[in-house]
Amino acid sequence: MEFSRRKWGQYLTLIAKRHFKVKLLYFKSGLSCSMQRHSHRRELWCFLFGYGIFSTDKDTLPVCTGDSVEVDKLQWHQYKALSNTLVLEIQTGTCVESDIERK
């Protein structure tokens, strides 16, 4: 398992295979990740607790405990936590950390 701290919180990689990765993301209230997209993977974000705003290039959605959001390849996305938030992120495709483009 891989643990990493970020400006917005931290994450723990639970499973890491070439075409499949599962992470547990913890966002601190009031913080957000960068607006980003991926060329080689899709993501499913499952909100385990907390609430915030999930933005894509198409929509801005309020999300809370029990919600999920699908992110397609090349779709810009960003999450802003309005409370402490725990997210299960499931990646499929080519799952490497270098596959991130930020705005």
PDB file of N, CA and C in Angstrom:
ATOM      1  N   MET A   1       0.829  -1.179   0.000  1.00  0.00           N
ATOM      2  CA  MET A   1       0.000   0.000   0.000  1.00  0.00           C
ATOM      3  C   MET A   1       0.876   1.246   0.000  1.00  0.00           C
ATOM      4  N   GLU A   2       0.441   2.231  -0.763  1.00  0.00           N
ATOM      5  CA  GLU A   2       1.181   3.484  -0.877  1.00  0.00           C
ATOM      6  C   GLU A   2       0.386   4.608  -0.213  1.00  0.00           C
ATOM      7  N   PHE A   3       1.061   5.377   0.646  1.00  0.00           N
ATOM      8  CA  PHE A   3       0.447   6.503   1.340  1.00  0.00           C
ATOM      9  C   PHE A   3       1.102   7.778   0.828  1.00  0.00           C
ATOM     10  N   SER A   4       0.290   8.805   0.538  1.00  0.00           N
ATOM     11  CA  SER A   4       0.838  10.053   0.031  1.00  0.00           C
ATOM     12  C   SER A   4       0.069  11.251   0.593  1.00  0.00           C
ATOM     13  N   ARG A   5       0.794  12.257   1.045  1.00  0.00           N
ATOM     14  CA  ARG A   5       0.180  13.508   1.508  1.00  0.00           C
ATOM     15  C   ARG A   5       0.106  14.482   0.336  1.00  0.00           C
ATOM     16  N   ARG A   6      -0.970  15.248   0.310  1.00  0.00           N
ATOM     17  CA  ARG A   6      -1.173  16.283  -0.700  1.00  0.00           C
ATOM     18  C   ARG A   6      -1.612  17.565  -0.010  1.00  0.00           C
ATOM     19  N   LYS A   7      -1.613  18.683  -0.738  1.00  0.00           N
ATOM     20  CA  LYS A   7      -2.059  19.962  -0.171  1.00  0.00           C
ATOM     21  C   LYS A   7      -3.509  19.878   0.298  1.00  0.00           C
ATOM     22  N   TRP A   8      -4.328  19.089  -0.386  1.00  0.00           N
ATOM     23  CA  TRP A   8      -5.761  18.969  -0.090  1.00  0.00           C
ATOM     24  C   TRP A   8      -6.074  17.915   0.972  1.00  0.00           C
ATOM     25  N   GLY A   9      -5.090  17.080   1.324  1.00  0.00           N
ATOM     26  CA  GLY A   9      -5.321  15.997   2.286  1.00  0.00           C
ATOM     27  C   GLY A   9      -4.307  14.885   2.101  1.00  0.00           C
ATOM     28  N   GLN A  10      -4.807  13.671   1.849  1.00  0.00           N
ATOM     29  CA  GLN A  10      -3.920  12.518   1.669  1.00  0.00           C
ATOM     30  C   GLN A  10      -4.666  11.391   0.971  1.00  0.00           C
ATOM     31  N   TYR A  11      -3.890  10.419   0.455  1.00  0.00           N
ATOM     32  CA  TYR A  11      -4.533   9.236  -0.102  1.00  0.00           C
ATOM     33  C   TYR A  11      -3.731   7.994   0.223  1.00  0.00           C
ATOM     34  N   LEU A  12      -4.435   6.875   0.192  1.00  0.00           N
ATOM     35  CA  LEU A  12      -3.842   5.569   0.409  1.00  0.00           C
ATOM     36  C   LEU A  12      -4.223   4.692  -0.778  1.00  0.00           C
ATOM     37  N   THR A  13      -3.234   4.147  -1.468  1.00  0.00           N
ATOM     38  CA  THR A  13      -3.498   3.221  -2.566  1.00  0.00           C
ATOM     39  C   THR A  13      -3.725   1.840  -1.971  1.00  0.00           C
ATOM     40  N   LEU A  14      -4.919   1.296  -2.189  1.00  0.00           N
ATOM     41  CA  LEU A  14      -5.285  -0.009  -1.639  1.00  0.00           C
ATOM     42  C   LEU A  14      -4.902  -1.152  -2.567  1.00  0.00           C
ATOM     43  N   ILE A  15      -5.115  -0.951  -3.879  1.00  0.00           N
ATOM     44  CA  ILE A  15      -4.801  -1.955  -4.902  1.00  0.00           C
ATOM     45  C   ILE A  15      -4.163  -1.230  -6.078  1.00  0.00           C
ATOM     46  N   ALA A  16      -3.076  -1.760  -6.603  1.00  0.00           N
ATOM     47  CA  ALA A  16      -2.422  -1.158  -7.763  1.00  0.00           C
ATOM     48  C   ALA A  16      -1.999  -2.236  -8.742  1.00  0.00           C
ATOM     49  N   LYS A  17      -2.698  -2.309  -9.840  1.00  0.00           N
ATOM     50  CA  LYS A  17      -2.360  -3.196 -10.953  1.00  0.00           C
ATOM     51  C   LYS A  17      -2.167  -2.319 -12.184  1.00  0.00           C
ATOM     52  N   ARG A  18      -1.698  -2.879 -13.262  1.00  0.00           N
ATOM     53  CA  ARG A  18      -1.434  -2.075 -14.457  1.00  0.00           C
ATOM     54  C   ARG A  18      -2.698  -1.415 -14.994  1.00  0.00           C
ATOM     55  N   HIS A  19      -3.816  -2.123 -14.994  1.00  0.00           N
ATOM     56  CA  HIS A  19      -5.051  -1.590 -15.585  1.00  0.00           C
ATOM     57  C   HIS A  19      -6.173  -1.389 -14.575  1.00  0.00           C
ATOM     58  N   PHE A  20      -5.815  -1.351 -13.288  1.00  0.00           N
ATOM     59  CA  PHE A  20      -6.826  -1.221 -12.251  1.00  0.00           C
ATOM     60  C   PHE A  20      -6.156  -0.692 -10.982  1.00  0.00           C
ATOM     61  N   LYS A  21      -6.718   0.377 -10.397  1.00  0.00           N
ATOM     62  CA  LYS A  21      -6.162   0.922  -9.159  1.00  0.00           C
ATOM     63  C   LYS A  21      -7.313   1.406  -8.284  1.00  0.00           C
ATOM     64  N   VAL A  22      -7.179   1.181  -6.970  1.00  0.00           N
ATOM     65  CA  VAL A  22      -8.182   1.635  -6.010  1.00  0.00           C
ATOM     66  C   VAL A  22      -7.475   2.476  -4.951  1.00  0.00           C
ATOM     67  N   LYS A  23      -8.003   3.695  -4.732  1.00  0.00           N
ATOM     68  CA  LYS A  23      -7.428   4.610  -3.748  1.00  0.00           C
ATOM     69  C   LYS A  23      -8.506   5.052  -2.768  1.00  0.00           C
ATOM     70  N   LEU A  24      -8.080   5.349  -1.565  1.00  0.00           N
ATOM     71  CA  LEU A  24      -8.926   5.977  -0.564  1.00  0.00           C
ATOM     72  C   LEU A  24      -8.393   7.406  -0.415  1.00  0.00           C
ATOM     73  N   LEU A  25      -9.217   8.393  -0.782  1.00  0.00           N
ATOM     74  CA  LEU A  25      -8.816   9.796  -0.754  1.00  0.00           C
ATOM     75  C   LEU A  25      -9.457  10.476   0.448  1.00  0.00           C
ATOM     76  N   TYR A  26      -8.673  11.248   1.180  1.00  0.00           N
ATOM     77  CA  TYR A  26      -9.203  12.027   2.301  1.00  0.00           C
ATOM     78  C   TYR A  26      -8.958  13.505   2.013  1.00  0.00           C
ATOM     79  N   PHE A  27     -10.047  14.272   1.866  1.00  0.00           N
ATOM     80  CA  PHE A  27      -9.968  15.706   1.626  1.00  0.00           C
ATOM     81  C   PHE A  27     -10.280  16.452   2.913  1.00  0.00           C
ATOM     82  N   LYS A  28      -9.468  17.451   3.230  1.00  0.00           N
ATOM     83  CA  LYS A  28      -9.740  18.321   4.372  1.00  0.00           C
ATOM     84  C   LYS A  28     -10.771  19.365   3.961  1.00  0.00           C
ATOM     85  N   SER A  29     -11.666  19.683   4.880  1.00  0.00           N
ATOM     86  CA  SER A  29     -12.716  20.664   4.627  1.00  0.00           C
ATOM     87  C   SER A  29     -12.136  21.981   4.105  1.00  0.00           C
ATOM     88  N   GLY A  30     -12.745  22.501   3.024  1.00  0.00           N
ATOM     89  CA  GLY A  30     -12.329  23.771   2.448  1.00  0.00           C
ATOM     90  C   GLY A  30     -11.239  23.677   1.399  1.00  0.00           C
ATOM     91  N   LEU A  31     -10.684  22.485   1.203  1.00  0.00           N
ATOM     92  CA  LEU A  31      -9.584  22.326   0.244  1.00  0.00           C
ATOM     93  C   LEU A  31     -10.045  21.588  -1.005  1.00  0.00           C
ATOM     94  N   SER A  32      -9.272  21.743  -2.087  1.00  0.00           N
ATOM     95  CA  SER A  32      -9.630  21.084  -3.347  1.00  0.00           C
ATOM     96  C   SER A  32      -8.378  20.599  -4.061  1.00  0.00           C
ATOM     97  N   CYS A  33      -8.567  19.595  -4.906  1.00  0.00           N
ATOM     98  CA  CYS A  33      -7.488  19.135  -5.769  1.00  0.00           C
ATOM     99  C   CYS A  33      -7.454  20.056  -7.003  1.00  0.00           C
ATOM    100  N   SER A  34      -6.432  19.928  -7.812  1.00  0.00           N
ATOM    101  CA  SER A  34      -6.326  20.741  -9.021  1.00  0.00           C
ATOM    102  C   SER A  34      -7.338  20.275 -10.062  1.00  0.00           C
ATOM    103  N   MET A  35      -7.697  21.175 -10.990  1.00  0.00           N
ATOM    104  CA  MET A  35      -8.500  20.784 -12.147  1.00  0.00           C
ATOM    105  C   MET A  35      -7.571  19.928 -13.003  1.00  0.00           C
ATOM    106  N   GLN A  36      -8.003  18.709 -13.341  1.00  0.00           N
ATOM    107  CA  GLN A  36      -7.121  17.764 -14.021  1.00  0.00           C
ATOM    108  C   GLN A  36      -7.891  16.847 -14.953  1.00  0.00           C
ATOM    109  N   ARG A  37      -7.146  16.182 -15.824  1.00  0.00           N
ATOM    110  CA  ARG A  37      -7.727  15.152 -16.687  1.00  0.00           C
ATOM    111  C   ARG A  37      -6.666  14.094 -16.952  1.00  0.00           C
ATOM    112  N   HIS A  38      -7.140  12.956 -17.472  1.00  0.00           N
ATOM    113  CA  HIS A  38      -6.270  11.810 -17.716  1.00  0.00           C
ATOM    114  C   HIS A  38      -6.513  11.291 -19.130  1.00  0.00           C
ATOM    115  N   SER A  39      -5.463  10.964 -19.832  1.00  0.00           N
ATOM    116  CA  SER A  39      -5.571  10.479 -21.214  1.00  0.00           C
ATOM    117  C   SER A  39      -5.832   8.982 -21.299  1.00  0.00           C
ATOM    118  N   HIS A  40      -5.404   8.231 -20.288  1.00  0.00           N
ATOM    119  CA  HIS A  40      -5.386   6.779 -20.415  1.00  0.00           C
ATOM    120  C   HIS A  40      -6.219   6.025 -19.378  1.00  0.00           C
ATOM    121  N   ARG A  41      -7.011   6.736 -18.612  1.00  0.00           N
ATOM    122  CA  ARG A  41      -7.823   6.033 -17.612  1.00  0.00           C
ATOM    123  C   ARG A  41      -9.155   6.731 -17.373  1.00  0.00           C
ATOM    124  N   ARG A  42     -10.092   5.929 -16.880  1.00  0.00           N
ATOM    125  CA  ARG A  42     -11.387   6.412 -16.395  1.00  0.00           C
ATOM    126  C   ARG A  42     -11.367   6.294 -14.884  1.00  0.00           C
ATOM    127  N   GLU A  43     -12.231   7.076 -14.224  1.00  0.00           N
ATOM    128  CA  GLU A  43     -12.312   7.003 -12.769  1.00  0.00           C
ATOM    129  C   GLU A  43     -13.760   6.964 -12.316  1.00  0.00           C
ATOM    130  N   LEU A  44     -13.981   6.272 -11.216  1.00  0.00           N
ATOM    131  CA  LEU A  44     -15.266   6.289 -10.525  1.00  0.00           C
ATOM    132  C   LEU A  44     -14.973   6.779  -9.109  1.00  0.00           C
ATOM    133  N   TRP A  45     -15.621   7.880  -8.722  1.00  0.00           N
ATOM    134  CA  TRP A  45     -15.470   8.446  -7.388  1.00  0.00           C
ATOM    135  C   TRP A  45     -16.709   8.098  -6.580  1.00  0.00           C
ATOM    136  N   CYS A  46     -16.534   7.359  -5.490  1.00  0.00           N
ATOM    137  CA  CYS A  46     -17.635   6.984  -4.597  1.00  0.00           C
ATOM    138  C   CYS A  46     -17.433   7.720  -3.273  1.00  0.00           C
ATOM    139  N   PHE A  47     -18.394   8.557  -2.906  1.00  0.00           N
ATOM    140  CA  PHE A  47     -18.281   9.396  -1.721  1.00  0.00           C
ATOM    141  C   PHE A  47     -18.777   8.627  -0.493  1.00  0.00           C
ATOM    142  N   LEU A  48     -17.833   8.255   0.385  1.00  0.00           N
ATOM    143  CA  LEU A  48     -18.132   7.432   1.553  1.00  0.00           C
ATOM    144  C   LEU A  48     -18.651   8.264   2.717  1.00  0.00           C
ATOM    145  N   PHE A  49     -18.123   9.468   2.879  1.00  0.00           N
ATOM    146  CA  PHE A  49     -18.714  10.433   3.802  1.00  0.00           C
ATOM    147  C   PHE A  49     -18.238  11.836   3.450  1.00  0.00           C
ATOM    148  N   GLY A  50     -19.035  12.810   3.853  1.00  0.00           N
ATOM    149  CA  GLY A  50     -18.703  14.203   3.585  1.00  0.00           C
ATOM    150  C   GLY A  50     -19.526  14.762   2.440  1.00  0.00           C
ATOM    151  N   TYR A  51     -19.265  16.023   2.124  1.00  0.00           N
ATOM    152  CA  TYR A  51     -19.967  16.658   1.009  1.00  0.00           C
ATOM    153  C   TYR A  51     -19.102  17.770   0.428  1.00  0.00           C
ATOM    154  N   GLY A  52     -19.406  18.106  -0.823  1.00  0.00           N
ATOM    155  CA  GLY A  52     -18.650  19.141  -1.509  1.00  0.00           C
ATOM    156  C   GLY A  52     -19.185  19.378  -2.907  1.00  0.00           C
ATOM    157  N   ILE A  53     -18.332  19.952  -3.743  1.00  0.00           N
ATOM    158  CA  ILE A  53     -18.684  20.294  -5.121  1.00  0.00           C
ATOM    159  C   ILE A  53     -17.735  19.559  -6.065  1.00  0.00           C
ATOM    160  N   PHE A  54     -18.293  18.788  -6.985  1.00  0.00           N
ATOM    161  CA  PHE A  54     -17.508  18.085  -8.003  1.00  0.00           C
ATOM    162  C   PHE A  54     -17.741  18.799  -9.324  1.00  0.00           C
ATOM    163  N   SER A  55     -16.683  19.332  -9.907  1.00  0.00           N
ATOM    164  CA  SER A  55     -16.789  20.087 -11.158  1.00  0.00           C
ATOM    165  C   SER A  55     -16.135  19.325 -12.296  1.00  0.00           C
ATOM    166  N   THR A  56     -16.771  19.362 -13.454  1.00  0.00           N
ATOM    167  CA  THR A  56     -16.206  18.807 -14.684  1.00  0.00           C
ATOM    168  C   THR A  56     -16.266  19.890 -15.748  1.00  0.00           C
ATOM    169  N   ASP A  57     -15.773  19.560 -16.939  1.00  0.00           N
ATOM    170  CA  ASP A  57     -15.857  20.514 -18.039  1.00  0.00           C
ATOM    171  C   ASP A  57     -17.300  20.673 -18.524  1.00  0.00           C
ATOM    172  N   LYS A  58     -18.205  19.835 -18.052  1.00  0.00           N
ATOM    173  CA  LYS A  58     -19.605  19.872 -18.478  1.00  0.00           C
ATOM    174  C   LYS A  58     -20.563  20.333 -17.391  1.00  0.00           C
ATOM    175  N   ASP A  59     -20.216  20.149 -16.108  1.00  0.00           N
ATOM    176  CA  ASP A  59     -21.166  20.323 -15.011  1.00  0.00           C
ATOM    177  C   ASP A  59     -20.480  20.705 -13.710  1.00  0.00           C
ATOM    178  N   THR A  60     -21.264  21.235 -12.806  1.00  0.00           N
ATOM    179  CA  THR A  60     -20.854  21.423 -11.420  1.00  0.00           C
ATOM    180  C   THR A  60     -21.936  20.775 -10.565  1.00  0.00           C
ATOM    181  N   LEU A  61     -21.536  19.763  -9.795  1.00  0.00           N
ATOM    182  CA  LEU A  61     -22.500  18.960  -9.054  1.00  0.00           C
ATOM    183  C   LEU A  61     -22.251  19.008  -7.556  1.00  0.00           C
ATOM    184  N   PRO A  62     -23.291  19.233  -6.752  1.00  0.00           N
ATOM    185  CA  PRO A  62     -23.124  19.011  -5.319  1.00  0.00           C
ATOM    186  C   PRO A  62     -23.097  17.496  -5.079  1.00  0.00           C
ATOM    187  N   VAL A  63     -22.185  17.029  -4.245  1.00  0.00           N
ATOM    188  CA  VAL A  63     -22.096  15.594  -3.938  1.00  0.00           C
ATOM    189  C   VAL A  63     -22.032  15.414  -2.428  1.00  0.00           C
ATOM    190  N   CYS A  64     -22.493  14.248  -1.966  1.00  0.00           N
ATOM    191  CA  CYS A  64     -22.465  13.953  -0.530  1.00  0.00           C
ATOM    192  C   CYS A  64     -22.368  12.442  -0.339  1.00  0.00           C
ATOM    193  N   THR A  65     -22.334  12.026   0.900  1.00  0.00           N
ATOM    194  CA  THR A  65     -22.243  10.614   1.265  1.00  0.00           C
ATOM    195  C   THR A  65     -23.232   9.780   0.448  1.00  0.00           C
ATOM    196  N   GLY A  66     -22.731   8.717  -0.180  1.00  0.00           N
ATOM    197  CA  GLY A  66     -23.570   7.816  -0.961  1.00  0.00           C
ATOM    198  C   GLY A  66     -23.595   8.117  -2.450  1.00  0.00           C
ATOM    199  N   ASP A  67     -23.133   9.301  -2.861  1.00  0.00           N
ATOM    200  CA  ASP A  67     -23.114   9.655  -4.284  1.00  0.00           C
ATOM    201  C   ASP A  67     -21.905   9.042  -4.967  1.00  0.00           C
ATOM    202  N   SER A  68     -21.970   8.948  -6.295  1.00  0.00           N
ATOM    203  CA  SER A  68     -20.817   8.543  -7.089  1.00  0.00           C
ATOM    204  C   SER A  68     -20.805   9.349  -8.378  1.00  0.00           C
ATOM    205  N   VAL A  69     -19.608   9.538  -8.918  1.00  0.00           N
ATOM    206  CA  VAL A  69     -19.412  10.303 -10.147  1.00  0.00           C
ATOM    207  C   VAL A  69     -18.458   9.525 -11.039  1.00  0.00           C
ATOM    208  N   GLU A  70     -18.824   9.375 -12.320  1.00  0.00           N
ATOM    209  CA  GLU A  70     -17.948   8.740 -13.298  1.00  0.00           C
ATOM    210  C   GLU A  70     -17.208   9.812 -14.075  1.00  0.00           C
ATOM    211  N   VAL A  71     -15.903   9.598 -14.288  1.00  0.00           N
ATOM    212  CA  VAL A  71     -15.062  10.528 -15.028  1.00  0.00           C
ATOM    213  C   VAL A  71     -14.488   9.781 -16.225  1.00  0.00           C
ATOM    214  N   ASP A  72     -14.794  10.265 -17.435  1.00  0.00           N
ATOM    215  CA  ASP A  72     -14.276   9.649 -18.655  1.00  0.00           C
ATOM    216  C   ASP A  72     -12.855  10.110 -18.947  1.00  0.00           C
ATOM    217  N   LYS A  73     -12.168   9.398 -19.824  1.00  0.00           N
ATOM    218  CA  LYS A  73     -10.858   9.833 -20.297  1.00  0.00           C
ATOM    219  C   LYS A  73     -10.990  11.228 -20.895  1.00  0.00           C
ATOM    220  N   LEU A  74      -9.994  12.069 -20.645  1.00  0.00           N
ATOM    221  CA  LEU A  74      -9.890  13.437 -21.161  1.00  0.00           C
ATOM    222  C   LEU A  74     -10.942  14.395 -20.619  1.00  0.00           C
ATOM    223  N   GLN A  75     -11.693  13.998 -19.591  1.00  0.00           N
ATOM    224  CA  GLN A  75     -12.691  14.880 -18.987  1.00  0.00           C
ATOM    225  C   GLN A  75     -12.043  15.649 -17.827  1.00  0.00           C
ATOM    226  N   TRP A  76     -12.064  16.972 -17.914  1.00  0.00           N
ATOM    227  CA  TRP A  76     -11.546  17.797 -16.826  1.00  0.00           C
ATOM    228  C   TRP A  76     -12.412  17.588 -15.584  1.00  0.00           C
ATOM    229  N   HIS A  77     -11.786  17.503 -14.422  1.00  0.00           N
ATOM    230  CA  HIS A  77     -12.539  17.325 -13.186  1.00  0.00           C
ATOM    231  C   HIS A  77     -11.762  17.856 -11.984  1.00  0.00           C
ATOM    232  N   GLN A  78     -12.537  18.228 -10.949  1.00  0.00           N
ATOM    233  CA  GLN A  78     -11.969  18.768  -9.725  1.00  0.00           C
ATOM    234  C   GLN A  78     -12.978  18.586  -8.600  1.00  0.00           C
ATOM    235  N   TYR A  79     -12.477  18.347  -7.394  1.00  0.00           N
ATOM    236  CA  TYR A  79     -13.351  18.242  -6.230  1.00  0.00           C
ATOM    237  C   TYR A  79     -12.954  19.285  -5.198  1.00  0.00           C
ATOM    238  N   LYS A  80     -13.952  20.003  -4.653  1.00  0.00           N
ATOM    239  CA  LYS A  80     -13.743  20.917  -3.530  1.00  0.00           C
ATOM    240  C   LYS A  80     -14.554  20.402  -2.355  1.00  0.00           C
ATOM    241  N   ALA A  81     -13.860  20.099  -1.271  1.00  0.00           N
ATOM    242  CA  ALA A  81     -14.503  19.584  -0.062  1.00  0.00           C
ATOM    243  C   ALA A  81     -15.115  20.734   0.732  1.00  0.00           C
ATOM    244  N   LEU A  82     -16.388  20.604   1.070  1.00  0.00           N
ATOM    245  CA  LEU A  82     -17.051  21.572   1.937  1.00  0.00           C
ATOM    246  C   LEU A  82     -17.135  21.040   3.371  1.00  0.00           C
ATOM    247  N   SER A  83     -16.734  19.783   3.546  1.00  0.00           N
ATOM    248  CA  SER A  83     -16.544  19.156   4.854  1.00  0.00           C
ATOM    249  C   SER A  83     -15.418  18.146   4.677  1.00  0.00           C
ATOM    250  N   ASN A  84     -14.894  17.606   5.752  1.00  0.00           N
ATOM    251  CA  ASN A  84     -13.935  16.512   5.617  1.00  0.00           C
ATOM    252  C   ASN A  84     -14.630  15.414   4.814  1.00  0.00           C
ATOM    253  N   THR A  85     -13.938  14.890   3.807  1.00  0.00           N
ATOM    254  CA  THR A  85     -14.555  13.955   2.865  1.00  0.00           C
ATOM    255  C   THR A  85     -13.671  12.737   2.640  1.00  0.00           C
ATOM    256  N   LEU A  86     -14.295  11.566   2.580  1.00  0.00           N
ATOM    257  CA  LEU A  86     -13.609  10.326   2.254  1.00  0.00           C
ATOM    258  C   LEU A  86     -14.192   9.784   0.959  1.00  0.00           C
ATOM    259  N   VAL A  87     -13.308   9.515  -0.008  1.00  0.00           N
ATOM    260  CA  VAL A  87     -13.720   9.073  -1.341  1.00  0.00           C
ATOM    261  C   VAL A  87     -12.990   7.778  -1.684  1.00  0.00           C
ATOM    262  N   LEU A  88     -13.725   6.817  -2.236  1.00  0.00           N
ATOM    263  CA  LEU A  88     -13.119   5.630  -2.821  1.00  0.00           C
ATOM    264  C   LEU A  88     -13.010   5.917  -4.314  1.00  0.00           C
ATOM    265  N   GLU A  89     -11.776   5.976  -4.823  1.00  0.00           N
ATOM    266  CA  GLU A  89     -11.546   6.250  -6.246  1.00  0.00           C
ATOM    267  C   GLU A  89     -11.117   4.956  -6.928  1.00  0.00           C
ATOM    268  N   ILE A  90     -11.851   4.557  -7.971  1.00  0.00           N
ATOM    269  CA  ILE A  90     -11.538   3.352  -8.719  1.00  0.00           C
ATOM    270  C   ILE A  90     -11.120   3.765 -10.126  1.00  0.00           C
ATOM    271  N   GLN A  91      -9.896   3.433 -10.495  1.00  0.00           N
ATOM    272  CA  GLN A  91      -9.360   3.777 -11.810  1.00  0.00           C
ATOM    273  C   GLN A  91      -9.321   2.530 -12.684  1.00  0.00           C
ATOM    274  N   THR A  92      -9.668   2.703 -13.961  1.00  0.00           N
ATOM    275  CA  THR A  92      -9.526   1.613 -14.937  1.00  0.00           C
ATOM    276  C   THR A  92      -8.863   2.176 -16.181  1.00  0.00           C
ATOM    277  N   GLY A  93      -8.059   1.351 -16.828  1.00  0.00           N
ATOM    278  CA  GLY A  93      -7.277   1.784 -17.992  1.00  0.00           C
ATOM    279  C   GLY A  93      -5.811   1.627 -17.650  1.00  0.00           C
ATOM    280  N   THR A  94      -4.978   2.520 -18.172  1.00  0.00           N
ATOM    281  CA  THR A  94      -3.567   2.528 -17.816  1.00  0.00           C
ATOM    282  C   THR A  94      -3.419   3.443 -16.611  1.00  0.00           C
ATOM    283  N   CYS A  95      -3.172   2.855 -15.450  1.00  0.00           N
ATOM    284  CA  CYS A  95      -3.242   3.577 -14.168  1.00  0.00           C
ATOM    285  C   CYS A  95      -1.848   3.915 -13.657  1.00  0.00           C
ATOM    286  N   VAL A  96      -1.308   5.016 -14.167  1.00  0.00           N
ATOM    287  CA  VAL A  96      -0.008   5.503 -13.714  1.00  0.00           C
ATOM    288  C   VAL A  96      -0.169   6.952 -13.271  1.00  0.00           C
ATOM    289  N   GLU A  97       0.560   7.361 -12.228  1.00  0.00           N
ATOM    290  CA  GLU A  97       0.442   8.718 -11.680  1.00  0.00           C
ATOM    291  C   GLU A  97       0.863   9.781 -12.698  1.00  0.00           C
ATOM    292  N   SER A  98       1.703   9.427 -13.654  1.00  0.00           N
ATOM    293  CA  SER A  98       2.157  10.411 -14.646  1.00  0.00           C
ATOM    294  C   SER A  98       1.058  10.790 -15.644  1.00  0.00           C
ATOM    295  N   ASP A  99      -0.060  10.067 -15.639  1.00  0.00           N
ATOM    296  CA  ASP A  99      -1.165  10.356 -16.553  1.00  0.00           C
ATOM    297  C   ASP A  99      -2.090  11.434 -15.946  1.00  0.00           C
ATOM    298  N   ILE A 100      -1.505  12.587 -15.640  1.00  0.00           N
ATOM    299  CA  ILE A 100      -2.281  13.707 -15.096  1.00  0.00           C
ATOM    300  C   ILE A 100      -1.864  14.975 -15.832  1.00  0.00           C
ATOM    301  N   GLU A 101      -2.846  15.654 -16.407  1.00  0.00           N
ATOM    302  CA  GLU A 101      -2.648  16.975 -16.989  1.00  0.00           C
ATOM    303  C   GLU A 101      -3.435  17.952 -16.122  1.00  0.00           C
ATOM    304  N   ARG A 102      -2.768  19.008 -15.668  1.00  0.00           N
ATOM    305  CA  ARG A 102      -3.412  19.994 -14.799  1.00  0.00           C
ATOM    306  C   ARG A 102      -3.591  21.315 -15.516  1.00  0.00           C
ATOM    307  N   LYS A 103      -4.654  22.038 -15.152  1.00  0.00           N
ATOM    308  CA  LYS A 103      -4.867  23.402 -15.684  1.00  0.00           C
ATOM    309  C   LYS A 103      -4.180  24.388 -14.786  1.00  0.00           C
TER     310      LYS A 103
END
